[in-house]
mmCIF file of N, CA, C and O in Angstrom:
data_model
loop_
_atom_site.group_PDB
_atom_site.id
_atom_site.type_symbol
_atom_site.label_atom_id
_atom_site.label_comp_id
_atom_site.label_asym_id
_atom_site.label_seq_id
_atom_site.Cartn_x
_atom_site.Cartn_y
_atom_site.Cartn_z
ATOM 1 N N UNK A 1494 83.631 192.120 55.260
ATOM 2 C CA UNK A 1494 82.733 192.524 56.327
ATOM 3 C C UNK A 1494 81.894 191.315 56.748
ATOM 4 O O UNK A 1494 81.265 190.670 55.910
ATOM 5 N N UNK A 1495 81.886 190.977 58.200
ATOM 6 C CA UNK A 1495 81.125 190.336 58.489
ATOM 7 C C UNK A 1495 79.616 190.050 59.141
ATOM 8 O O UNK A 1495 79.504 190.348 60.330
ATOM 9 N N UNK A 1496 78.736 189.635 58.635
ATOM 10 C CA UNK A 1496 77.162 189.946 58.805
ATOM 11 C C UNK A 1496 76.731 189.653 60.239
ATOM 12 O O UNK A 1496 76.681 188.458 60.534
ATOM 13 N N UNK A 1497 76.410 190.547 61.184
ATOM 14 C CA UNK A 1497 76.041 190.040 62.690
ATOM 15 C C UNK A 1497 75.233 188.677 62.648
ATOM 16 O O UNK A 1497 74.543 188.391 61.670
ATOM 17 N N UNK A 1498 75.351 187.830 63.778
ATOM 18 C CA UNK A 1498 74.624 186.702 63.922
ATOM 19 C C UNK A 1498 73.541 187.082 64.529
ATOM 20 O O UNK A 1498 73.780 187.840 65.469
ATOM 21 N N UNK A 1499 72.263 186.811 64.330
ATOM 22 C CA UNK A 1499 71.119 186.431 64.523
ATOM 23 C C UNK A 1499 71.417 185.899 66.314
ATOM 24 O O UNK A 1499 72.381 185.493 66.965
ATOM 25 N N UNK A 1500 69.888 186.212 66.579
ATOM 26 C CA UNK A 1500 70.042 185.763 68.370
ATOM 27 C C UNK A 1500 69.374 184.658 67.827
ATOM 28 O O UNK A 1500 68.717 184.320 66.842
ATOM 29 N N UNK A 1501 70.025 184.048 69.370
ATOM 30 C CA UNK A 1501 69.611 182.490 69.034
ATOM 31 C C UNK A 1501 67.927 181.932 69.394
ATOM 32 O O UNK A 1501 67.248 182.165 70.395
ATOM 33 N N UNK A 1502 67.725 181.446 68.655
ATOM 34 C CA UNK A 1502 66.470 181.038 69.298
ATOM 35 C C UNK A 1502 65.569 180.589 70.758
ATOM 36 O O UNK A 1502 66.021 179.580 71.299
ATOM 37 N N UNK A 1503 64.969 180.903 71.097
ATOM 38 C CA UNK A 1503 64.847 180.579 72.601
ATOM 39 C C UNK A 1503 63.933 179.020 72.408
ATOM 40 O O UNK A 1503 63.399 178.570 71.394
ATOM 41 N N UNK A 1504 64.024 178.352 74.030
ATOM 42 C CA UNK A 1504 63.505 177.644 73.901
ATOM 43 C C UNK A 1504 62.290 177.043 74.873
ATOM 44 O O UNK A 1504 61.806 175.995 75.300
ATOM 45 N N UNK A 1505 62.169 178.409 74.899
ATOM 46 C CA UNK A 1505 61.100 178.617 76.020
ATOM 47 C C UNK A 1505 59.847 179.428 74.924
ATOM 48 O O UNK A 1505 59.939 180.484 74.297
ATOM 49 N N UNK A 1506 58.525 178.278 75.038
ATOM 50 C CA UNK A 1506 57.798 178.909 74.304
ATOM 51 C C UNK A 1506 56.801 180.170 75.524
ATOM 52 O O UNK A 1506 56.267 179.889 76.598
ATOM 53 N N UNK A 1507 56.842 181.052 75.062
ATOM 54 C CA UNK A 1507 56.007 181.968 75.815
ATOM 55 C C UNK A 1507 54.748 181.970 75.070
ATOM 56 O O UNK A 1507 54.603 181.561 73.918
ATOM 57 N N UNK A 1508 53.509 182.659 76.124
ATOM 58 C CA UNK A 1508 53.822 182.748 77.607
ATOM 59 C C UNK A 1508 53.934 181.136 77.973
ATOM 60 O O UNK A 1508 53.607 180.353 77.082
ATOM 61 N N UNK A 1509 54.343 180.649 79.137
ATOM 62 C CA UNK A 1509 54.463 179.675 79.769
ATOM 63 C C UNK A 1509 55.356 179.440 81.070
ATOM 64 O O UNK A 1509 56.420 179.914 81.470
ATOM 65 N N UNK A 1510 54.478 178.528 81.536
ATOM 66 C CA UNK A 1510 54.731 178.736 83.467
ATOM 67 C C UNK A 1510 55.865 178.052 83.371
ATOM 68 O O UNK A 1510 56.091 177.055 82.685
ATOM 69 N N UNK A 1511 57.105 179.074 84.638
ATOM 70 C CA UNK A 1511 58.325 178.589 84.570
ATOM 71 C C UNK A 1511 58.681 178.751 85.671
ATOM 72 O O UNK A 1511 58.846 179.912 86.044
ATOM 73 N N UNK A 1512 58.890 177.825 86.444
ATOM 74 C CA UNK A 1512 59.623 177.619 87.572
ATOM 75 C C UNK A 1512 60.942 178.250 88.250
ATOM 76 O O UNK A 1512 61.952 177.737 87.770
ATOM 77 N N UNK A 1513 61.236 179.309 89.323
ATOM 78 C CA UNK A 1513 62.253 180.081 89.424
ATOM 79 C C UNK A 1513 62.573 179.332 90.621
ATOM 80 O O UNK A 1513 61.601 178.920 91.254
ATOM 81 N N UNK A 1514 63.976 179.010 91.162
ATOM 82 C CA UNK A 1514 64.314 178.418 92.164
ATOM 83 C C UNK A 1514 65.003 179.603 92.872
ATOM 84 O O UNK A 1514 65.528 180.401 92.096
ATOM 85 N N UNK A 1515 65.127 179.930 94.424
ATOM 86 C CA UNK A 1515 65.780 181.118 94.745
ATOM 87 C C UNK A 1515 66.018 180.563 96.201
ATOM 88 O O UNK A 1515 65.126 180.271 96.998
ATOM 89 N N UNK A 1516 67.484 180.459 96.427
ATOM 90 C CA UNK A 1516 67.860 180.168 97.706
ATOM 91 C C UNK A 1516 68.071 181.680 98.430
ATOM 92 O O UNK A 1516 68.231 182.763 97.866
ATOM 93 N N UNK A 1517 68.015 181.366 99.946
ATOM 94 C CA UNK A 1517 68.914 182.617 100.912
ATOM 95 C C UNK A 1517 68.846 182.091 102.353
ATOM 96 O O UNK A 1517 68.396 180.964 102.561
ATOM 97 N N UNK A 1518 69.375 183.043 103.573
ATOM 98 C CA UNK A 1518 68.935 182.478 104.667
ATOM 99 C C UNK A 1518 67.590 182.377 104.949
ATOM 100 O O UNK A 1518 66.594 182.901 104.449
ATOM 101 N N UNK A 1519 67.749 181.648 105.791
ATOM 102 C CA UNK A 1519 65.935 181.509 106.687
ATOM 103 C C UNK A 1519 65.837 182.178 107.203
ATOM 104 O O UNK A 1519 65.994 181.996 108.411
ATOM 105 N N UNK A 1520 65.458 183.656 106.639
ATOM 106 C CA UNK A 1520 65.266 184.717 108.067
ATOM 107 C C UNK A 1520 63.390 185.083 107.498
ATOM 108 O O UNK A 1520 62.792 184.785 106.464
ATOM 109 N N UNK A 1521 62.993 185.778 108.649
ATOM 110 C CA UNK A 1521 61.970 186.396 108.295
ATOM 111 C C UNK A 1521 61.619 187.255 107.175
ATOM 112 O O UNK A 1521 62.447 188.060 106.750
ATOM 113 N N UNK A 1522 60.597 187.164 106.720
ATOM 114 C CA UNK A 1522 60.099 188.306 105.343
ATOM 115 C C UNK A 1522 61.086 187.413 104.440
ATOM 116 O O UNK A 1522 61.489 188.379 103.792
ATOM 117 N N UNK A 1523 61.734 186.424 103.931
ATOM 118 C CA UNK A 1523 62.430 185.996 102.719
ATOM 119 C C UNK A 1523 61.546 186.085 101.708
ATOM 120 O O UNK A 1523 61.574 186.884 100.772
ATOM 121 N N UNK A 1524 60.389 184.838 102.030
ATOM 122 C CA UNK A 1524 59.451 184.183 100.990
ATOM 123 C C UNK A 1524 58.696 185.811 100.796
ATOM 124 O O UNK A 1524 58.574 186.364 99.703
ATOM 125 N N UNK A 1525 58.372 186.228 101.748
ATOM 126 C CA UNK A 1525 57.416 187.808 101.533
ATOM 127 C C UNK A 1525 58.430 188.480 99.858
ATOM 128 O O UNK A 1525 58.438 188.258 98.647
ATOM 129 N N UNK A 1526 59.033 189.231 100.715
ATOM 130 C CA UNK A 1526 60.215 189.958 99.945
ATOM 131 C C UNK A 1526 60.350 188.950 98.255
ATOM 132 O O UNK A 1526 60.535 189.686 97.285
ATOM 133 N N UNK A 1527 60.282 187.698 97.993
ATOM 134 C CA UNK A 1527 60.488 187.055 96.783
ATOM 135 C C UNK A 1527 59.393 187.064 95.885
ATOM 136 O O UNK A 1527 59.436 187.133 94.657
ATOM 137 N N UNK A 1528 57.946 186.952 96.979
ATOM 138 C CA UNK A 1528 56.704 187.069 95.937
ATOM 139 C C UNK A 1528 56.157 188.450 95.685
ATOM 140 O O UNK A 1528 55.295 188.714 94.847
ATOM 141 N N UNK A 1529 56.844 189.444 96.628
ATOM 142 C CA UNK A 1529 56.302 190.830 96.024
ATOM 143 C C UNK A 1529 57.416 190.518 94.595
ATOM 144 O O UNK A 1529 56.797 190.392 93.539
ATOM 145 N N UNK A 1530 58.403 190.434 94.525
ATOM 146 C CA UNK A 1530 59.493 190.569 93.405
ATOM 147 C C UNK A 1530 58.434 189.902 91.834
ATOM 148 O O UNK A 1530 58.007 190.327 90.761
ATOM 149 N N UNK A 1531 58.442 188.644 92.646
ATOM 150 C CA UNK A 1531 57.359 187.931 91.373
ATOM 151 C C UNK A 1531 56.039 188.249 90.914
ATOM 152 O O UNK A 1531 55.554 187.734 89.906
ATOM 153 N N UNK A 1532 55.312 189.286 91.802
ATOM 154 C CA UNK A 1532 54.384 189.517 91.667
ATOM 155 C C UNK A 1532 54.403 190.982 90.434
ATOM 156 O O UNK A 1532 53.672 191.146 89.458
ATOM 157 N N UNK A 1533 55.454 191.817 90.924
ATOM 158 C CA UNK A 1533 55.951 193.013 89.980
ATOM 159 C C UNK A 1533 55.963 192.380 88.509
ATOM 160 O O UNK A 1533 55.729 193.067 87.514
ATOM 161 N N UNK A 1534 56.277 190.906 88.452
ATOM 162 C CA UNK A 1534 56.936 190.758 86.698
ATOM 163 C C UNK A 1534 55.477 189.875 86.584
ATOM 164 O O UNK A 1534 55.051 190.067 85.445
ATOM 165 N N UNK A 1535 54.961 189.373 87.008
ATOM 166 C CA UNK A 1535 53.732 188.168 86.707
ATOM 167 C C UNK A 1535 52.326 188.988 87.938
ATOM 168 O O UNK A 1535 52.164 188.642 89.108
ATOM 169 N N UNK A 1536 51.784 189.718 87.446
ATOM 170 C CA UNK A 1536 50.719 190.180 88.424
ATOM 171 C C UNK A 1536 49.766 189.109 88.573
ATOM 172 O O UNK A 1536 48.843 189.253 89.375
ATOM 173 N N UNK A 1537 49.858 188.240 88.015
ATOM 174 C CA UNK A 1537 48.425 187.108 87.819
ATOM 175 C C UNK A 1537 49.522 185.730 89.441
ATOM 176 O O UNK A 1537 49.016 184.971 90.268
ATOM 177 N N UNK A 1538 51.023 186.057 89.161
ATOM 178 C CA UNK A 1538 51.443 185.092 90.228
ATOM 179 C C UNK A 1538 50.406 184.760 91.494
ATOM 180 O O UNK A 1538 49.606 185.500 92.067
ATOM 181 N N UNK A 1539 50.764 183.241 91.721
ATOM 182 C CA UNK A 1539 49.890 183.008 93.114
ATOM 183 C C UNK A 1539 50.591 182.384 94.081
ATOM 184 O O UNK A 1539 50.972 181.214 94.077
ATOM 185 N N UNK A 1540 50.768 183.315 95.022
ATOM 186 C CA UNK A 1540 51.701 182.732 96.065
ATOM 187 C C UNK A 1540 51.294 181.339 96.771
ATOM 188 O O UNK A 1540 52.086 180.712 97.474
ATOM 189 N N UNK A 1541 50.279 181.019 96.568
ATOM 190 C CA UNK A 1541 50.042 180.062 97.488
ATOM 191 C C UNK A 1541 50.578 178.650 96.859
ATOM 192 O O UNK A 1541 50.596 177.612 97.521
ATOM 193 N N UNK A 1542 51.106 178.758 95.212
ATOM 194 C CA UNK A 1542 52.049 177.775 94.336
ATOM 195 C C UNK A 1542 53.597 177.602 95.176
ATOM 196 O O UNK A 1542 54.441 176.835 94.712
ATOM 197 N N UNK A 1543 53.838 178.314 96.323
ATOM 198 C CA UNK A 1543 55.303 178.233 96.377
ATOM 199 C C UNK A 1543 55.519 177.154 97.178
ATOM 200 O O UNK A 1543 54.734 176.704 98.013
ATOM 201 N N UNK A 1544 56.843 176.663 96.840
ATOM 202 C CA UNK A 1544 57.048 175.235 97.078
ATOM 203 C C UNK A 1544 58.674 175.711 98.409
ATOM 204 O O UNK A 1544 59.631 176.420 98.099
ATOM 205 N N UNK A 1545 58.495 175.170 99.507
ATOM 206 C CA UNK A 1545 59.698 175.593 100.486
ATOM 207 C C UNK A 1545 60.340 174.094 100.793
ATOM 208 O O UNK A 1545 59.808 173.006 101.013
ATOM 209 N N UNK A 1546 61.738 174.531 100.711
ATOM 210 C CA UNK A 1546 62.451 173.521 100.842
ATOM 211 C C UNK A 1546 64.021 173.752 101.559
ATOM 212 O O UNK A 1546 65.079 173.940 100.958
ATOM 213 N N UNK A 1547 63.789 173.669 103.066
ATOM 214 C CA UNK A 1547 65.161 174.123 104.224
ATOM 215 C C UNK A 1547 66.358 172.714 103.693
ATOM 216 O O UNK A 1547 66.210 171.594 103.202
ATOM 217 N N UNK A 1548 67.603 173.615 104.157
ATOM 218 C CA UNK A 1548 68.315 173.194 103.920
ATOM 219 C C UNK A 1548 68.611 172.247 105.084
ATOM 220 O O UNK A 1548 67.857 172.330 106.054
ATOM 221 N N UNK A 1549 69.679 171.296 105.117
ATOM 222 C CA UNK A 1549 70.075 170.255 106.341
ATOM 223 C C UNK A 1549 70.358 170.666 107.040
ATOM 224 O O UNK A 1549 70.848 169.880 107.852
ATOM 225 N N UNK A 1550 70.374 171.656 107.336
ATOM 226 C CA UNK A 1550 71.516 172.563 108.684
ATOM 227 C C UNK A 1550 70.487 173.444 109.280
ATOM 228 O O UNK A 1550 70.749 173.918 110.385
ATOM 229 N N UNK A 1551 69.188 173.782 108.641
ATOM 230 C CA UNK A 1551 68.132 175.014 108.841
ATOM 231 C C UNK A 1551 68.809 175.961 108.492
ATOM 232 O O UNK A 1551 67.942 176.794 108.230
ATOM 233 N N UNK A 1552 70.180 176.631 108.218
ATOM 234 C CA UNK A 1552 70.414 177.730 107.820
ATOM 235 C C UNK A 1552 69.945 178.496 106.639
ATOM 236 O O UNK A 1552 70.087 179.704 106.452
ATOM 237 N N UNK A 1553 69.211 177.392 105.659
ATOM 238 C CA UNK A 1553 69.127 178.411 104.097
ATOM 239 C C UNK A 1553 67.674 178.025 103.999
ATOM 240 O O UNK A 1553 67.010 177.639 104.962
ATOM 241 N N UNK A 1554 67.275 178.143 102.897
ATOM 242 C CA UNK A 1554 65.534 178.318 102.576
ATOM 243 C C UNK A 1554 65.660 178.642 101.078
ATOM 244 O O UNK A 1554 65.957 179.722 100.568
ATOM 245 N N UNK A 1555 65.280 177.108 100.300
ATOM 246 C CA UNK A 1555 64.668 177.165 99.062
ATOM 247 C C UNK A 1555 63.373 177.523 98.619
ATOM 248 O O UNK A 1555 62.284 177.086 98.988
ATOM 249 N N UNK A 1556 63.686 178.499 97.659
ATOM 250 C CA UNK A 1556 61.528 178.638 97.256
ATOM 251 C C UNK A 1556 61.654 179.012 96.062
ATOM 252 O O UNK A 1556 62.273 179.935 95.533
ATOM 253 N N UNK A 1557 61.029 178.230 95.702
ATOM 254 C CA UNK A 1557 60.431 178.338 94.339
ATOM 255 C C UNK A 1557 59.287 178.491 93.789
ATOM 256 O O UNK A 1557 58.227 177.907 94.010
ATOM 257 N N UNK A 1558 59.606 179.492 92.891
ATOM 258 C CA UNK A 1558 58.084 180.122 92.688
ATOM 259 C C UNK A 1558 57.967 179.779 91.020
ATOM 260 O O UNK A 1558 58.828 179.337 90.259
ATOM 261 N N UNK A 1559 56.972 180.048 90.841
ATOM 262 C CA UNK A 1559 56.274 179.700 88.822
ATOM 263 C C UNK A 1559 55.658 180.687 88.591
ATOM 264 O O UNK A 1559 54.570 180.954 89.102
ATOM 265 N N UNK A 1560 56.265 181.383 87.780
ATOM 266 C CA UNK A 1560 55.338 182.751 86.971
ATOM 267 C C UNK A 1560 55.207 182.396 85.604
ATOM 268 O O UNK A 1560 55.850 181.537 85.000
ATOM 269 N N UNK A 1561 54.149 183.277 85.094
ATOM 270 C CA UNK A 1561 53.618 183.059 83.961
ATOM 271 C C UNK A 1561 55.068 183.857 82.747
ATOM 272 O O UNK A 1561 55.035 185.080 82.882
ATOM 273 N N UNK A 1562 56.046 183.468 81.849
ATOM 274 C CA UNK A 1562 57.057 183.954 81.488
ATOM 275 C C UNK A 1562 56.527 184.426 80.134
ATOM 276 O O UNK A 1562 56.124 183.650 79.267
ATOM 277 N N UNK A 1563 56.560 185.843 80.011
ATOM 278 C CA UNK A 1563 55.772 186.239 78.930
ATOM 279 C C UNK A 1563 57.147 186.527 77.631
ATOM 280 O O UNK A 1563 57.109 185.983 76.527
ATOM 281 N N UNK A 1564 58.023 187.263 77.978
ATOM 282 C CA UNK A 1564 59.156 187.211 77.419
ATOM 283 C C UNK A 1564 60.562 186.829 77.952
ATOM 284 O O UNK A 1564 60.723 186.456 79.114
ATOM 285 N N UNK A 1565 61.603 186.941 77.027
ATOM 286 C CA UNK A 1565 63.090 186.747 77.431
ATOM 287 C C UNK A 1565 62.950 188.024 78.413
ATOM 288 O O UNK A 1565 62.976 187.966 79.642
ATOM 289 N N UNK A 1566 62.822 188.997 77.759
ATOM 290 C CA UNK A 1566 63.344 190.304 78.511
ATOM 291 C C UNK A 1566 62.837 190.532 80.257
ATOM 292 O O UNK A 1566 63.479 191.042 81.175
ATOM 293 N N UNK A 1567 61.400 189.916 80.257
ATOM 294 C CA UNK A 1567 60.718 189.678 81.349
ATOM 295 C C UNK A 1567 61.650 189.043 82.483
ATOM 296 O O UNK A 1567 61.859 189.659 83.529
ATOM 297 N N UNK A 1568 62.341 187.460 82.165
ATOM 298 C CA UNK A 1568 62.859 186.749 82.912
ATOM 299 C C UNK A 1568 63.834 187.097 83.356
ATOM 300 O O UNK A 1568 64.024 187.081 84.572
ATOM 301 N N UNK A 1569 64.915 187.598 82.308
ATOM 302 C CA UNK A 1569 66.021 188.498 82.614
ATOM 303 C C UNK A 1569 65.808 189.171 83.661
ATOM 304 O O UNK A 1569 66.098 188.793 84.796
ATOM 305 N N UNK A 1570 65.272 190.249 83.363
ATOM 306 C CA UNK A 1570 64.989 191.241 84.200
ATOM 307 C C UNK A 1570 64.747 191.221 85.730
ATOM 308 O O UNK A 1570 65.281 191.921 86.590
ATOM 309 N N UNK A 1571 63.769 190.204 85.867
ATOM 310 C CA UNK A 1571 62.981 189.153 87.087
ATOM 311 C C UNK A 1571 64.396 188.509 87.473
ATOM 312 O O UNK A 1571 65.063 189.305 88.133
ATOM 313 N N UNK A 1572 64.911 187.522 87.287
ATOM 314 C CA UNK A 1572 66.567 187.006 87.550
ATOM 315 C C UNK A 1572 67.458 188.206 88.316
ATOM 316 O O UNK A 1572 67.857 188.080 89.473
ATOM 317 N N UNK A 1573 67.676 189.241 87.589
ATOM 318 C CA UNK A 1573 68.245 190.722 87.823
ATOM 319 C C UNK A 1573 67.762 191.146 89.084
ATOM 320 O O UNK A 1573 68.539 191.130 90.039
ATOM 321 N N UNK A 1574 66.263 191.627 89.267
ATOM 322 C CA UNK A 1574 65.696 191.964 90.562
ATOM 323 C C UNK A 1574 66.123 190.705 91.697
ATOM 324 O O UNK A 1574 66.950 190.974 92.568
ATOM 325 N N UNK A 1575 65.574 189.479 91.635
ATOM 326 C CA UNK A 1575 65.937 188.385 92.346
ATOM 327 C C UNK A 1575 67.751 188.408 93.136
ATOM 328 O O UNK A 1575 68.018 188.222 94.323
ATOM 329 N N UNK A 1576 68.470 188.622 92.297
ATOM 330 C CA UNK A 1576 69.513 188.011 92.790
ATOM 331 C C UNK A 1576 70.137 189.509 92.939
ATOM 332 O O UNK A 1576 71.366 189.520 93.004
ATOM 333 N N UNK A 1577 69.535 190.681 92.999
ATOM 334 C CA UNK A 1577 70.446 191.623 93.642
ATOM 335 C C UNK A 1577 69.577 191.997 94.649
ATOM 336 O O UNK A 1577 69.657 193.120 95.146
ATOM 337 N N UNK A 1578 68.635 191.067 95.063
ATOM 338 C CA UNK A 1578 68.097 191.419 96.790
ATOM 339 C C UNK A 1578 68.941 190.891 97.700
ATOM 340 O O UNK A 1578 69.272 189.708 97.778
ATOM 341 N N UNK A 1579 69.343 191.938 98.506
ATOM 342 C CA UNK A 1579 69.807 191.307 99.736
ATOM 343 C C UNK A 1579 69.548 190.113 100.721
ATOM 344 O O UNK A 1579 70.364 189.829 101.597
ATOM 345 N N UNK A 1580 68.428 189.459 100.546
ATOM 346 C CA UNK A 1580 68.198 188.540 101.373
ATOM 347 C C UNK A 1580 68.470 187.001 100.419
ATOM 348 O O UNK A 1580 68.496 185.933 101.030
ATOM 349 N N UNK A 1581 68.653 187.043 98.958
ATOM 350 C CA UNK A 1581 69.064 186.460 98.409
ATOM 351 C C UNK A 1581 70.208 186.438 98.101
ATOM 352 O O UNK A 1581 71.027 187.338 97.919
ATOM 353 N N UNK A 1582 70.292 184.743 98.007
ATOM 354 C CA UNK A 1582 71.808 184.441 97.843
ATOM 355 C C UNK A 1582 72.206 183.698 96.433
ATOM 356 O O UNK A 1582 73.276 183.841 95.842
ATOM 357 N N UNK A 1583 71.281 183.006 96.094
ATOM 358 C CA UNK A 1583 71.471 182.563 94.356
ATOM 359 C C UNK A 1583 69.721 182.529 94.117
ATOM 360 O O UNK A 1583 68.637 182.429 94.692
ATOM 361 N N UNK A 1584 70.564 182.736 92.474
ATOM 362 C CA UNK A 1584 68.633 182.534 91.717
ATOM 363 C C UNK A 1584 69.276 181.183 90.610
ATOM 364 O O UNK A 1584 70.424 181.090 90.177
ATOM 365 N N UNK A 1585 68.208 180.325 90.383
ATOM 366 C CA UNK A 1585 68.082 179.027 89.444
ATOM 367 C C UNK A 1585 67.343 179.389 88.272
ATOM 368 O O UNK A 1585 67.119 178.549 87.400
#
């Protein structure tokens, strides 16, 4: 019989501010729609930290936001909400 392995250690000490990168198009309400998301998992988030960064073409819209990451399960979860919004197209 073999003894389950142990999860691996993380290497993210919590809590601690962690940078989420989240591309999609440049349409209206993106950045809105991303900091209500961040605001649900980090209520202390401050939108006015977000960093925007268009793509060469103007078609896409990087933003990245920093929440306070209290657990694994937190980020997960936050990742999960992020990248099954429709106006998003990848999460970092």
């Amino acid at each position: 019989m073999t003894t389950p392995t142990p999860p691996a250690e993380s290497l993210i000490e919590y809590p601690s501010q962690f940078p989420i990168k989240v591309m999609g198009h440049k349409v209206d309400g993106l950045v809105h729609a991303i900091s209500v998301i961040a605001k649900q998992f980090d209520p202390a988030f401050d939108a006015s930290t977000i960093e925007l960064r268009e793509s060469k073409g103007g078609n896409y819209l990087g933003v990245t936001i920093t929440i306070t990451a209290t657990s694994r399960e937190q980020l997960d979860e936050l990742y999960r909400t992020l990248s099954t919004h429709p106006m998003v197209k990848v999460v970092l």
